[in-house]
PDB file of C-alpha atoms in Angstrom:
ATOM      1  CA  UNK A   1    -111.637-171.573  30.977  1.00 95.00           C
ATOM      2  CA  UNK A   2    -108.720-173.157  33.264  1.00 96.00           C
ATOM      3  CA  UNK A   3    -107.544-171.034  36.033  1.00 96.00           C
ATOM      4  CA  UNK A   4    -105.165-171.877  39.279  1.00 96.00           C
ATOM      5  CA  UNK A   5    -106.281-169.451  42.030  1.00 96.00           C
ATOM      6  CA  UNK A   6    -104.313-168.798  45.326  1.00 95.00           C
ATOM      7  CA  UNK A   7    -105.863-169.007  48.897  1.00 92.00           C
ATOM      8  CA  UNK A   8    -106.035-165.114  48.966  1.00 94.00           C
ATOM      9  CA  UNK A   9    -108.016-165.777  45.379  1.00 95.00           C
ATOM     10  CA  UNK A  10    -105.177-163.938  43.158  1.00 96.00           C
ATOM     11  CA  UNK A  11    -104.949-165.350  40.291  1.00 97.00           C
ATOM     12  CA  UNK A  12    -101.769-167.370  39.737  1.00 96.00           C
ATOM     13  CA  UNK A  13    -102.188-169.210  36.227  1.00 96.00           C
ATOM     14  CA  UNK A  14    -104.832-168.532  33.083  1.00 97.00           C
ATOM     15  CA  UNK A  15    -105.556-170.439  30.262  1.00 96.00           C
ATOM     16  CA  UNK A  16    -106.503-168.124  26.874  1.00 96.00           C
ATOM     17  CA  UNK A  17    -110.444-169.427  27.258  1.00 95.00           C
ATOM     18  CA  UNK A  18    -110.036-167.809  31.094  1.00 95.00           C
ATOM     19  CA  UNK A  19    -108.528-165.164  30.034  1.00 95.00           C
ATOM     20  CA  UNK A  20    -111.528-164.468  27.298  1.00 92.00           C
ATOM     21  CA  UNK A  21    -114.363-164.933  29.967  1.00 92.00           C
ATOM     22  CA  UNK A  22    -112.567-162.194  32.257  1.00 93.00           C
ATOM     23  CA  UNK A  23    -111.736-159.939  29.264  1.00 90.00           C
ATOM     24  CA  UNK A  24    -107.728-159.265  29.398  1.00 92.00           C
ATOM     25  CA  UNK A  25    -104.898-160.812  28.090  1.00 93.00           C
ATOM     26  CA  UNK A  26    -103.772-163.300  30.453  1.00 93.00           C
ATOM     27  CA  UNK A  27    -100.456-161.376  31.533  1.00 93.00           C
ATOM     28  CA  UNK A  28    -102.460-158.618  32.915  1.00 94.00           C
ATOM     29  CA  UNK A  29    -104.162-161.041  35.143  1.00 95.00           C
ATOM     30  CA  UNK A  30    -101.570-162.905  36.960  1.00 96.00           C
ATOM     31  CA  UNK A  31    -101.678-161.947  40.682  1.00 96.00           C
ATOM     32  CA  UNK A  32    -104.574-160.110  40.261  1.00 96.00           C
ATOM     33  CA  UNK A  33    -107.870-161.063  42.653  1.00 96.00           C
ATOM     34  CA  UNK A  34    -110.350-162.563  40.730  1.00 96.00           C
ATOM     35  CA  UNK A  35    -112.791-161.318  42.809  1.00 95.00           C
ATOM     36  CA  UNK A  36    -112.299-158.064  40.711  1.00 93.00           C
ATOM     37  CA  UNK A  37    -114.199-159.732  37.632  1.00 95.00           C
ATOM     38  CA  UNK A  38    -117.256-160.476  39.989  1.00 95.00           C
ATOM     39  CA  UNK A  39    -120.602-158.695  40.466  1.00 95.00           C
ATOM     40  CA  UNK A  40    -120.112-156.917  43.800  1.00 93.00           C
ATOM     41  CA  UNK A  41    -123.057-158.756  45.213  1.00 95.00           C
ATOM     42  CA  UNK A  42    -121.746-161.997  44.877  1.00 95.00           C
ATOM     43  CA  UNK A  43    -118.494-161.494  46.122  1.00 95.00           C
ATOM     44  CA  UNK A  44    -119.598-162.825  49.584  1.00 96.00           C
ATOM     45  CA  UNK A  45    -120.639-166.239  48.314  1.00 97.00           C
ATOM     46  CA  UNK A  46    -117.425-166.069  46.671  1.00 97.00           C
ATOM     47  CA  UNK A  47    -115.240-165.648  49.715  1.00 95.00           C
ATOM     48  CA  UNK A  48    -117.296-168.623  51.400  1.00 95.00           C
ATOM     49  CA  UNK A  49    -116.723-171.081  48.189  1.00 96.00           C
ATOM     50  CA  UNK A  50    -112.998-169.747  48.537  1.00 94.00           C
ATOM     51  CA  UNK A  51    -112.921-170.874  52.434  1.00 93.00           C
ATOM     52  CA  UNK A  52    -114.802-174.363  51.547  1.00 93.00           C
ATOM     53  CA  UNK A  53    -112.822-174.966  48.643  1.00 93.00           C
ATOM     54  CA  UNK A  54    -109.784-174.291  50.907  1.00 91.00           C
ATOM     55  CA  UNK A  55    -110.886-176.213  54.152  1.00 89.00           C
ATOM     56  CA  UNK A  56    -111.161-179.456  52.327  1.00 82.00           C
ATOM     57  CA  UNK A  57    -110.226-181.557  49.534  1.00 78.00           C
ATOM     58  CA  UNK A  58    -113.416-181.758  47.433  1.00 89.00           C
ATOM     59  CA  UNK A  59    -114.986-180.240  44.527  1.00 94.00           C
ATOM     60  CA  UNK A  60    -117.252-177.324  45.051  1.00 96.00           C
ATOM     61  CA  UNK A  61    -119.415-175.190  42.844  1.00 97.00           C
ATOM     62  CA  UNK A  62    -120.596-172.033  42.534  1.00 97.00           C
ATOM     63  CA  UNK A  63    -122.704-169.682  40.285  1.00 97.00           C
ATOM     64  CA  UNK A  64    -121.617-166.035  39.900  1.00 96.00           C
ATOM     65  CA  UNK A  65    -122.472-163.200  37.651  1.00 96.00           C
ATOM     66  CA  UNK A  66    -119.083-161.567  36.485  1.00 95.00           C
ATOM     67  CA  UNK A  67    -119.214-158.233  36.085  1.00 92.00           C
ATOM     68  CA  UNK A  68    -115.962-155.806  34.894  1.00 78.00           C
ATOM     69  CA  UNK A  69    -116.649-152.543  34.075  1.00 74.00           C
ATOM     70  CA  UNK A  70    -116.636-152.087  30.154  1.00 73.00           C
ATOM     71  CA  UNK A  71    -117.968-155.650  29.964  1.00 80.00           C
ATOM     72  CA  UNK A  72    -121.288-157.103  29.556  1.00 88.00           C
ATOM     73  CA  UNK A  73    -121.981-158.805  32.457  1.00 91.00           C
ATOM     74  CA  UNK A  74    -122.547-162.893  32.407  1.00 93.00           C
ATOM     75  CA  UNK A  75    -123.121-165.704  34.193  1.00 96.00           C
ATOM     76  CA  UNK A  76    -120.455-168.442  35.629  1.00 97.00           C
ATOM     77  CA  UNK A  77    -120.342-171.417  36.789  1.00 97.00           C
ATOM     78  CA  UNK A  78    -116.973-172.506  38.777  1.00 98.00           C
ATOM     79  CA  UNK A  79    -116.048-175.836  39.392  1.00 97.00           C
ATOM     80  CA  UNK A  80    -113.017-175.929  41.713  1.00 96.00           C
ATOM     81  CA  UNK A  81    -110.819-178.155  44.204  1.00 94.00           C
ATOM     82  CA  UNK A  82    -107.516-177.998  46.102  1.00 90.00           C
ATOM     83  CA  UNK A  83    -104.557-178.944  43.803  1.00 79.00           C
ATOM     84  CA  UNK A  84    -102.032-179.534  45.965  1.00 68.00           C
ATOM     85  CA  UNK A  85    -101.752-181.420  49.285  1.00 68.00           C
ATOM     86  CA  UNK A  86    -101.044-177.970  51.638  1.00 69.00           C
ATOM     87  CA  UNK A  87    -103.763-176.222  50.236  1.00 64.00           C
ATOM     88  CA  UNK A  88    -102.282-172.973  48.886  1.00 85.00           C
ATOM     89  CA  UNK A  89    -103.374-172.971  45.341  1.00 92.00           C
ATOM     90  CA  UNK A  90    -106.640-174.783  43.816  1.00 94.00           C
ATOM     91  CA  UNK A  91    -107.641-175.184  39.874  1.00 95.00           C
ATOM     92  CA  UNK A  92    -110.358-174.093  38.700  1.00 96.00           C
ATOM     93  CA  UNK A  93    -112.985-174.525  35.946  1.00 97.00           C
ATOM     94  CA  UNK A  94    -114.967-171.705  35.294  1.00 97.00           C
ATOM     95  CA  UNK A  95    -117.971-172.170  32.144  1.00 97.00           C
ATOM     96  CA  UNK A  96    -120.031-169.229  30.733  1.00 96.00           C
ATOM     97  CA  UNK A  97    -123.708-170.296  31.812  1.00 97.00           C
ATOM     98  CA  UNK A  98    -125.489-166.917  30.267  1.00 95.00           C
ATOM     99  CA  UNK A  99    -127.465-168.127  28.085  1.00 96.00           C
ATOM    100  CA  UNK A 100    -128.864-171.275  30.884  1.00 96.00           C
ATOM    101  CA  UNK A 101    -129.598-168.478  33.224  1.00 95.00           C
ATOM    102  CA  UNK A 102    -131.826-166.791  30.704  1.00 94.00           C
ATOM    103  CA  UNK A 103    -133.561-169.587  29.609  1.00 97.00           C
ATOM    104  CA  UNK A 104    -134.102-170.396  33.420  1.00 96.00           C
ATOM    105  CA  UNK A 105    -135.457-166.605  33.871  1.00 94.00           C
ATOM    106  CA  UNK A 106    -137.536-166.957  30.839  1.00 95.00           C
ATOM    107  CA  UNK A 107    -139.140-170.381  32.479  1.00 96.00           C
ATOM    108  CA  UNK A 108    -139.634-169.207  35.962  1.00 94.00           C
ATOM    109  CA  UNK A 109    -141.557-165.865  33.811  1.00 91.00           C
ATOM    110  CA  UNK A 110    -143.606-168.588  32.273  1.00 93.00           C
ATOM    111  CA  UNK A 111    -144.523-170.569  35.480  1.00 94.00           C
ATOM    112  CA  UNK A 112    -145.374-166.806  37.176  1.00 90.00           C
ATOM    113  CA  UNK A 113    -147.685-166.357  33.726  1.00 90.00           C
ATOM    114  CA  UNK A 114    -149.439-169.926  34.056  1.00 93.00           C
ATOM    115  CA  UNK A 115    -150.143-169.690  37.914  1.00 92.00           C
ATOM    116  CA  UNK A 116    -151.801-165.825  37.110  1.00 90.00           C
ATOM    117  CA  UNK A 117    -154.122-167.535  34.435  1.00 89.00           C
ATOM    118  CA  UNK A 118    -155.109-170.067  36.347  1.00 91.00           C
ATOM    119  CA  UNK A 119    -155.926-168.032  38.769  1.00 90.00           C
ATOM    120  CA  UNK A 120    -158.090-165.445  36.602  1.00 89.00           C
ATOM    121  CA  UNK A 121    -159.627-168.355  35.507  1.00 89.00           C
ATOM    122  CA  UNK A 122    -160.844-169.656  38.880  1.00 89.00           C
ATOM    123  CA  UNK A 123    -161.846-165.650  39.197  1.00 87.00           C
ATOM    124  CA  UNK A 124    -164.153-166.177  35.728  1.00 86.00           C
ATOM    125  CA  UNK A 125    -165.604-168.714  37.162  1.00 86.00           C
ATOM    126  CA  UNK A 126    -166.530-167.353  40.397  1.00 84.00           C
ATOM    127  CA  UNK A 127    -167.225-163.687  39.784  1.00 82.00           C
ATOM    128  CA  UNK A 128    -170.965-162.987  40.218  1.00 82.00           C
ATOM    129  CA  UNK A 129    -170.656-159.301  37.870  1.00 88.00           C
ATOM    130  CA  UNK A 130    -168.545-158.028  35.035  1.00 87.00           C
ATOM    131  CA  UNK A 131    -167.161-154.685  37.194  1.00 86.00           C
ATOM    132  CA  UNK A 132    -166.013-157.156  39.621  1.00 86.00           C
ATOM    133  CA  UNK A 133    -164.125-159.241  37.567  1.00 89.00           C
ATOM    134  CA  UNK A 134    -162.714-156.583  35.765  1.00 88.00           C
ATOM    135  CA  UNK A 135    -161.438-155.258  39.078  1.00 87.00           C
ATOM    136  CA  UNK A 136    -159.826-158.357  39.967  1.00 88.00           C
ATOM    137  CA  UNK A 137    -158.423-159.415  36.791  1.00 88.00           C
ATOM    138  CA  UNK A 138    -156.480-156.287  37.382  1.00 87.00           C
ATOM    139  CA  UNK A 139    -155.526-156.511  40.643  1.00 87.00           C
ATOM    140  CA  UNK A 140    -153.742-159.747  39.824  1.00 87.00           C
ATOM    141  CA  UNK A 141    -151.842-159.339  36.373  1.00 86.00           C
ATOM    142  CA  UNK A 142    -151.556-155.809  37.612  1.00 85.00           C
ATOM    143  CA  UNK A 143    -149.845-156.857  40.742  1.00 84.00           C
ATOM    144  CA  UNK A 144    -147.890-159.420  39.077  1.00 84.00           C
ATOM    145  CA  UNK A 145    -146.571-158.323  36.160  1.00 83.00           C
ATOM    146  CA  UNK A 146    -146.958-154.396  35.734  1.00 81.00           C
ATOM    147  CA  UNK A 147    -147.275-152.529  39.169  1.00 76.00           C
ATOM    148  CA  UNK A 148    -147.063-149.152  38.024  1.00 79.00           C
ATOM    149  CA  UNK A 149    -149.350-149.262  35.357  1.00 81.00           C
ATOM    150  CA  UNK A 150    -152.273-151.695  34.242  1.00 85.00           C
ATOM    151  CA  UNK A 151    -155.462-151.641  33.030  1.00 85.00           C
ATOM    152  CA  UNK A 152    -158.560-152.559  31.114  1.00 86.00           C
ATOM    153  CA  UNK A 153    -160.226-150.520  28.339  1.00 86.00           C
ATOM    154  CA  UNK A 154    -163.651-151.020  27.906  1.00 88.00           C
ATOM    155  CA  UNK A 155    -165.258-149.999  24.750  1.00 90.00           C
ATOM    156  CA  UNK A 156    -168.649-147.781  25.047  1.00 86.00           C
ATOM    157  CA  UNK A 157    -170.384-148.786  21.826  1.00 89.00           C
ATOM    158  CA  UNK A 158    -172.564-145.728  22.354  1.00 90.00           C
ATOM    159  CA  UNK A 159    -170.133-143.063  22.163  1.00 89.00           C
ATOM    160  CA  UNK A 160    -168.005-145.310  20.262  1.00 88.00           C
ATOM    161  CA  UNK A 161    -164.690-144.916  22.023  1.00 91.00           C
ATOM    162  CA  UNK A 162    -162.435-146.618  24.720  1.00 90.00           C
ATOM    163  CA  UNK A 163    -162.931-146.029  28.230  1.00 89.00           C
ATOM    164  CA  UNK A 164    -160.434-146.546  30.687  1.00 86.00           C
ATOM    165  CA  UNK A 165    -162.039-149.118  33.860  1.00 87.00           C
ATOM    166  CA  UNK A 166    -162.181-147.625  37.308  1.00 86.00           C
ATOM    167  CA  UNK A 167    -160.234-150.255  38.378  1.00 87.00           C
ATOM    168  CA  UNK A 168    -157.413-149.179  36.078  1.00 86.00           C
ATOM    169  CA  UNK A 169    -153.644-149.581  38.398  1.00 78.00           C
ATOM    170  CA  UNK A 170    -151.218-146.296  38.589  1.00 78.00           C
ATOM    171  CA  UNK A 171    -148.188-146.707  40.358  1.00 66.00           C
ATOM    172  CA  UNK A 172    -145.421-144.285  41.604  1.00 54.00           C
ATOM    173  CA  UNK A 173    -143.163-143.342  38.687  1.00 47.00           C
ATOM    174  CA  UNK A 174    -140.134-142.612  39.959  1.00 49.00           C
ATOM    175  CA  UNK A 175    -138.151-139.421  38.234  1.00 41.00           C
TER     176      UNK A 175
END
């Protein structure tokens, strides 16, 4: 979506795209801040793109998380520069990234996955008894991926049944 934002950041002009990613009809967002339609913790790094935008006469970029209440929140990018020579009002493009962002969250949670294998295999490879690697195996993929809760059953083919490990992680659950 298209948008022209003041220096203050009010909205001053909408295309219908815009007006879709924000969730109103594009008369009830004329004047209106856009940093309303942002996640409160990125408003900051909104205000400085504002001030850079504003201070010269270059693109900038940012990526936000938009976040109204009654809306799902997603993922921005804004392209943006000065559109006018005395710097009151810049245009902006502003693309839904989503669907990026959680393919880039689903890679880094595969890079986090490879780099624990590798290093309970080094672990394997080193560990001098079976209790011990146990133990450590947990400790890591414990640590990593489930900190309240992880563990190893072992099975006791005497008594036929699943025992829990010593080593087995329990975390804080908080009510």
């Amino acid at each position: 979506g298209y948008l022209t934002l003041a220096h203050n950041g009010a909205i001053r002009m909408v295309n219908l795209t815009g007006a879709e990613l924000l969730g109103l009809e594009r008369s009830h967002l004329l004047e209106k801040p856009f940093a309303l339609f942002i996640a409160e913790e990125c408003r900051a790094s909104f205000i400085d793109f504002l001030e850079k935008v504003f201070a010269c006469n270059k693109k900038e970029s940012l990526e936000i998380l938009l976040d109204k209440e009654g809306r799902k929140p997603h993922w921005v990018r804004i392209d943006a520069v000065c559109s006018d020579g005395e710097f009151q009002e810049c245009r902006a493009m502003v693309v839904d990234i989503t669907k990026r962002k959680l393919v880039e969250k689903a890679l880094l949670r595969q890079i986090q996955e490879l780099m624990t294998l590798q290093e309970v295999s080094t672990i394997c490879v080193r560990s001098e008894n079976e209790d011990a690697l146990i133990a450590q195996i947990t400790s890591i993929v414990g640590d990593t991926f489930y900190p309240d809760h992880f563990g190893i059953l072992i099975v006791d083919e005497a008594e036929q049944v699943m025992k829990i490990h010593s080593s087995y992680k329990t975390g804080t659950l908080e009510t």
